[in-house]
CSV table of C-alpha atoms in Angstrom, one decimal:
chain,number,residue,atom,x,y,z
A,265,MET,CA,101.4,-15.7,72.8
A,266,THR,CA,98.6,-16.2,75.1
A,267,ALA,CA,98.4,-14.0,78.2
A,268,THR,CA,98.4,-15.6,81.5
A,269,PRO,CA,96.3,-14.7,84.3
A,270,ARG,CA,99.5,-13.5,86.2
A,271,SER,CA,100.2,-11.1,83.4
A,272,ARG,CA,97.0,-9.6,83.1
A,273,ARG,CA,97.2,-8.7,87.0
A,274,LEU,CA,100.5,-6.5,86.5
A,275,ARG,CA,99.1,-4.4,83.8
A,276,THR,CA,95.9,-3.9,85.5
A,277,LEU,CA,97.8,-2.8,88.4
A,278,ALA,CA,100.6,-0.5,86.5
A,279,ALA,CA,97.6,1.0,84.9
A,280,ALA,CA,96.4,1.8,88.1
A,281,LEU,CA,99.3,3.4,89.5
A,282,VAL,CA,100.2,5.8,86.4
A,283,THR,CA,96.5,7.0,86.7
A,284,THR,CA,96.8,8.0,90.7
A,285,ALA,CA,100.2,9.5,90.2
A,286,ALA,CA,98.3,11.4,87.3
A,287,LEU,CA,95.8,12.4,89.4
A,288,SER,CA,98.1,13.6,92.3
A,289,LEU,CA,99.8,15.7,89.6
A,290,THR,CA,96.7,17.6,88.3
A,291,ALA,CA,95.5,18.1,92.1
A,292,CYS,CA,98.8,20.3,93.0
A,293,GLN,CA,97.9,22.4,89.8
A,294,THR,CA,95.2,23.6,90.0
A,295,GLY,CA,93.6,23.5,93.2
A,296,THR,CA,94.1,22.7,97.5
A,297,ALA,CA,93.9,19.1,98.4
A,298,ASP,CA,92.0,18.5,101.5
A,299,ALA,CA,92.5,16.3,104.4
A,300,THR,CA,91.4,13.3,102.2
A,301,GLY,CA,93.4,13.8,99.6
A,302,VAL,CA,90.7,15.4,97.4
A,303,VAL,CA,91.0,18.8,95.7
A,304,ASP,CA,88.4,21.4,96.0
A,305,SER,CA,89.2,23.9,93.2
A,306,THR,CA,86.0,25.8,94.0
A,307,GLN,CA,87.6,27.4,96.9
A,308,PRO,CA,88.7,31.3,96.3
A,309,PRO,CA,92.3,31.4,97.4
A,310,ALA,CA,93.0,32.5,101.2
A,311,PRO,CA,92.8,36.7,101.5
A,312,GLY,CA,96.1,38.4,101.4
A,313,THR,CA,97.3,41.7,102.5
A,314,GLU,CA,98.1,43.7,99.6
A,315,SER,CA,94.5,44.8,98.9
A,316,THR,CA,94.5,46.2,102.0
A,317,GLU,CA,98.2,48.1,101.6
A,318,LYS,CA,97.1,49.0,98.4
A,319,GLN,CA,93.8,51.1,100.1
A,320,SER,CA,95.7,52.4,102.7
A,321,PRO,CA,97.8,54.9,101.1
A,322,ALA,CA,94.5,55.4,98.6
A,323,THR,CA,92.6,56.6,102.1
A,324,GLY,CA,95.7,58.4,103.0
A,325,THR,CA,96.0,60.2,100.3
A,326,ASP,CA,92.4,61.2,100.1
A,327,SER,CA,92.9,62.4,103.4
A,328,ASP,CA,95.5,64.5,102.9
A,329,THR,CA,94.0,65.9,99.9
A,330,SER,CA,91.0,67.5,101.9
A,331,GLY,CA,93.5,68.5,104.3
A,332,ALA,CA,95.6,70.5,101.9
A,333,SER,CA,92.0,71.6,100.0
A,334,SER,CA,90.5,72.7,103.7
A,335,ASP,CA,93.9,75.0,104.4
A,336,SER,CA,93.8,76.1,101.1
A,337,LYS,CA,90.4,77.6,101.6
A,338,ASP,CA,90.6,78.6,105.1
A,339,SER,CA,94.2,80.5,103.5
A,340,GLY,CA,92.1,81.9,100.6
A,341,SER,CA,89.2,83.0,103.1
A,342,SER,CA,92.0,84.5,105.4
A,343,VAL,CA,93.1,86.6,102.1
A,344,ASN,CA,90.2,87.9,101.2
A,345,SER,CA,89.0,88.5,104.6
A,346,GLY,CA,92.3,90.5,105.1
A,347,SER,CA,91.7,92.4,101.9
A,348,SER,CA,88.1,93.8,102.5
A,349,GLY,CA,89.2,94.9,106.0
A,350,LYS,CA,92.7,96.7,104.2
A,351,GLU,CA,89.4,98.6,101.9
A,352,ALA,CA,87.4,99.1,104.5
A,353,THR,CA,90.1,101.2,106.6
A,354,GLN,CA,91.1,102.9,103.7
A,355,VAL,CA,88.0,104.2,102.9
A,356,ALA,CA,87.5,104.9,106.3
A,357,ASP,CA,90.6,107.0,106.6
A,358,ARG,CA,89.2,108.9,103.1
A,359,LYS,CA,85.7,109.5,105.4
A,360,THR,CA,87.4,110.5,108.3
A,361,ALA,CA,90.0,112.6,106.3
A,362,LYS,CA,90.1,116.4,108.3
A,363,LYS,CA,88.0,118.8,106.3
A,364,THR,CA,89.9,122.9,106.0
A,365,THR,CA,88.8,126.0,104.7
A,366,SER,CA,90.0,129.5,104.8
A,367,CYS,CA,89.7,131.2,107.8
A,368,THR,CA,87.1,134.0,108.1
A,369,ALA,CA,85.0,135.9,110.4
A,370,LYS,CA,82.5,133.6,110.8
A,371,GLY,CA,84.4,131.0,113.0
A,372,THR,CA,87.7,133.7,114.0
A,373,LYS,CA,87.9,136.0,116.9
A,374,VAL,CA,89.7,138.9,116.1
A,375,THR,CA,91.2,141.2,119.0
A,376,VAL,CA,93.7,144.2,118.4
A,377,THR,CA,96.3,145.4,121.7
A,378,ASP,CA,98.9,147.5,121.6
A,379,ALA,CA,102.4,146.3,121.7
A,380,PRO,CA,104.4,148.1,124.4
A,381,ARG,CA,107.4,147.2,122.1
A,382,PRO,CA,108.3,147.9,119.6
A,383,ILE,CA,106.8,151.4,119.9
A,384,ASN,CA,104.3,152.4,117.2
A,385,HIS,CA,103.1,148.7,117.1
A,386,LEU,CA,99.9,147.0,117.5
A,387,LEU,CA,99.1,143.2,117.6
A,388,ILE,CA,96.8,141.4,115.8
A,389,LYS,CA,95.3,138.2,116.9
A,390,ALA,CA,93.2,135.7,115.2
A,391,THR,CA,91.8,132.6,117.0
A,392,ASN,CA,89.8,129.6,115.4
A,393,THR,CA,86.7,129.2,117.5
A,394,SER,CA,85.1,126.6,114.8
A,395,ASP,CA,85.8,122.7,115.0
A,396,THR,CA,87.4,122.9,111.3
A,397,THR,CA,90.9,123.4,110.6
A,398,CYS,CA,91.5,126.8,109.0
A,399,HIS,CA,94.5,128.4,107.2
A,400,LEU,CA,95.3,132.3,107.5
A,401,TYR,CA,96.6,133.1,103.9
A,402,TYR,CA,98.7,135.8,103.2
A,403,ALA,CA,98.1,138.9,105.6
A,404,PRO,CA,95.2,140.5,106.6
A,405,TYR,CA,93.5,142.9,104.3
A,406,LEU,CA,93.3,146.4,107.0
A,407,ARG,CA,91.4,149.0,106.2
A,408,PHE,CA,91.5,152.2,109.3
A,409,ASP,CA,88.2,154.2,109.3
A,410,GLN,CA,87.2,155.2,105.2
A,411,ALA,CA,90.6,154.6,104.0
A,412,GLN,CA,90.7,154.0,100.0
A,413,SER,CA,93.1,151.3,100.2
A,414,ALA,CA,94.1,148.2,102.2
A,415,VAL,CA,97.5,149.0,104.3
A,416,PRO,CA,100.5,147.6,102.9
A,417,PHE,CA,101.8,144.6,103.6
A,418,ILE,CA,105.5,144.0,104.6
A,419,GLU,CA,107.2,141.3,102.2
A,420,GLU,CA,110.0,140.7,104.3
A,421,SER,CA,107.8,138.9,107.1
A,422,LYS,CA,106.3,136.3,104.2
A,423,PRO,CA,106.6,133.2,106.2
A,424,GLN,CA,107.8,129.8,104.1
A,425,ALA,CA,104.6,127.9,104.9
A,426,VAL,CA,100.8,129.2,105.2
A,427,VAL,CA,99.3,129.6,109.1
A,428,THR,CA,97.3,126.9,109.9
A,429,LEU,CA,94.8,126.9,112.8
A,430,GLU,CA,93.8,123.8,114.7
A,431,PRO,CA,90.2,124.5,116.5
A,432,GLY,CA,91.5,127.0,119.4
A,433,GLU,CA,94.7,127.9,118.2
A,434,SER,CA,95.7,131.5,117.0
A,435,GLY,CA,98.0,133.6,114.0
A,436,TYR,CA,99.0,136.6,114.7
A,437,ALA,CA,99.8,139.9,112.5
A,438,GLY,CA,101.7,143.0,113.6
A,439,VAL,CA,100.8,146.7,112.7
A,440,LEU,CA,103.3,149.2,112.1
A,441,THR,CA,101.1,152.1,112.6
A,442,SER,CA,103.3,155.4,112.2
A,443,THR,CA,107.1,156.6,112.4
A,444,PRO,CA,108.8,160.0,112.9
A,445,ASP,CA,109.5,160.4,109.1
A,446,GLY,CA,105.6,159.1,108.1
A,447,SER,CA,103.3,161.5,106.3
A,448,HIS,CA,99.9,162.5,106.4
A,449,PRO,CA,98.9,161.9,110.0
A,450,TYR,CA,95.1,161.0,111.1
A,451,ASP,CA,93.6,159.7,114.4
A,452,ALA,CA,91.5,156.1,113.3
A,453,THR,CA,89.1,155.0,115.3
A,454,SER,CA,87.7,152.2,113.4
A,455,LEU,CA,89.4,148.9,111.6
A,456,THR,CA,88.2,146.5,109.6
A,457,LEU,CA,90.3,143.1,108.5
A,458,TYR,CA,89.5,141.2,105.3
A,459,TYR,CA,91.0,137.5,105.2
A,460,ALA,CA,93.2,136.9,102.2
A,461,ALA,CA,91.8,134.6,99.4
A,462,ARG,CA,94.0,131.3,98.8
A,463,SER,CA,94.4,132.1,95.3
A,464,GLY,CA,95.8,135.7,96.6
A,465,GLN,CA,93.6,138.0,94.6
A,466,GLY,CA,91.3,139.7,97.2
A,467,SER,CA,89.4,138.4,99.7
A,468,THR,CA,87.1,135.4,101.1
A,469,GLY,CA,84.4,135.4,103.4
A,470,ALA,CA,82.8,138.3,105.8
A,471,PRO,CA,85.2,140.6,107.5
A,472,SER,CA,85.9,141.3,110.9
A,473,HIS,CA,85.8,144.3,112.9
A,474,PRO,CA,87.8,144.4,115.8
A,475,ALA,CA,88.0,147.2,118.8
A,476,LEU,CA,91.3,148.9,119.0
A,477,PRO,CA,93.2,149.2,122.1
A,478,PHE,CA,92.6,153.0,122.6
A,479,ASP,CA,89.8,155.7,121.6
A,480,SER,CA,91.8,156.4,118.4
A,481,VAL,CA,95.4,155.4,116.7
A,482,ARG,CA,97.8,157.6,115.1
A,483,ILE,CA,97.8,156.4,111.5
A,484,ASP,CA,100.4,158.2,109.1
A,485,SER,CA,101.9,156.6,105.6
A,486,SER,CA,104.7,155.0,107.0
A,487,ASN,CA,101.5,152.5,108.0
A,488,ALA,CA,102.0,148.6,107.6
A,489,VAL,CA,101.2,145.0,108.1
A,490,THR,CA,103.2,141.9,108.5
A,491,TYR,CA,101.8,138.3,106.8
A,492,TRP,CA,100.2,136.1,109.5
A,493,GLN,CA,102.6,134.3,111.9
A,494,THR,CA,102.4,131.1,114.2
A,495,SER,CA,103.8,133.1,117.1
A,496,ALA,CA,103.7,136.9,118.7
A,497,ALA,CA,107.0,137.7,118.7
A,498,ASP,CA,107.4,136.8,115.0
A,499,ALA,CA,104.6,139.2,114.4
A,500,LEU,CA,106.7,141.8,115.8
A,501,MET,CA,109.8,141.5,114.8
A,502,TRP,CA,108.9,144.1,112.0
């Protein structure tokens, strides 16, 4: 069957419509049409907020991490500083700890006075004249004149603690010189006082030579001396 001119025009128009529809569908799927209906697939997509939203937390995290790191360093520095300060204080305390020594004639002034009560008693007073704390151990070793042995200690007078003298402080000892029942009396004119060693064995340092309250003092076999005391009243209780 031979096609007529009218049939050919209809087929051509139908083919054109199909082609136009196909092009429109392709434009919707792959690109953005401009005002003329032409698709430009080379244009980049419009920027969205997703990338910005992703960066914000990252920036915040960096800031927080930096802050935490700074706080950690500051804290560590404070701890180290505090530790160093404490150690320095301990070292300073050890360096400034009080130095003590045994009392000796070199830093002690000794006086002897007559005690009005009880009778036949002398009171020995030892004052620390140095700038160092010293200890009066046990009892003073006393020798009147050229006696062969030291005056016996009154054991009942032993205190609970060693007498310690800060600079300017004094310790005391009482001396019983004689009793009506004593034997071998004699008149002593001098006194030598030795300081007991910490070990209790012998004396330490140079002795003192205090003056007696009178030209002479009556001494007999009952002669005895107390341990060092912190007060004159305690020293004259025996």
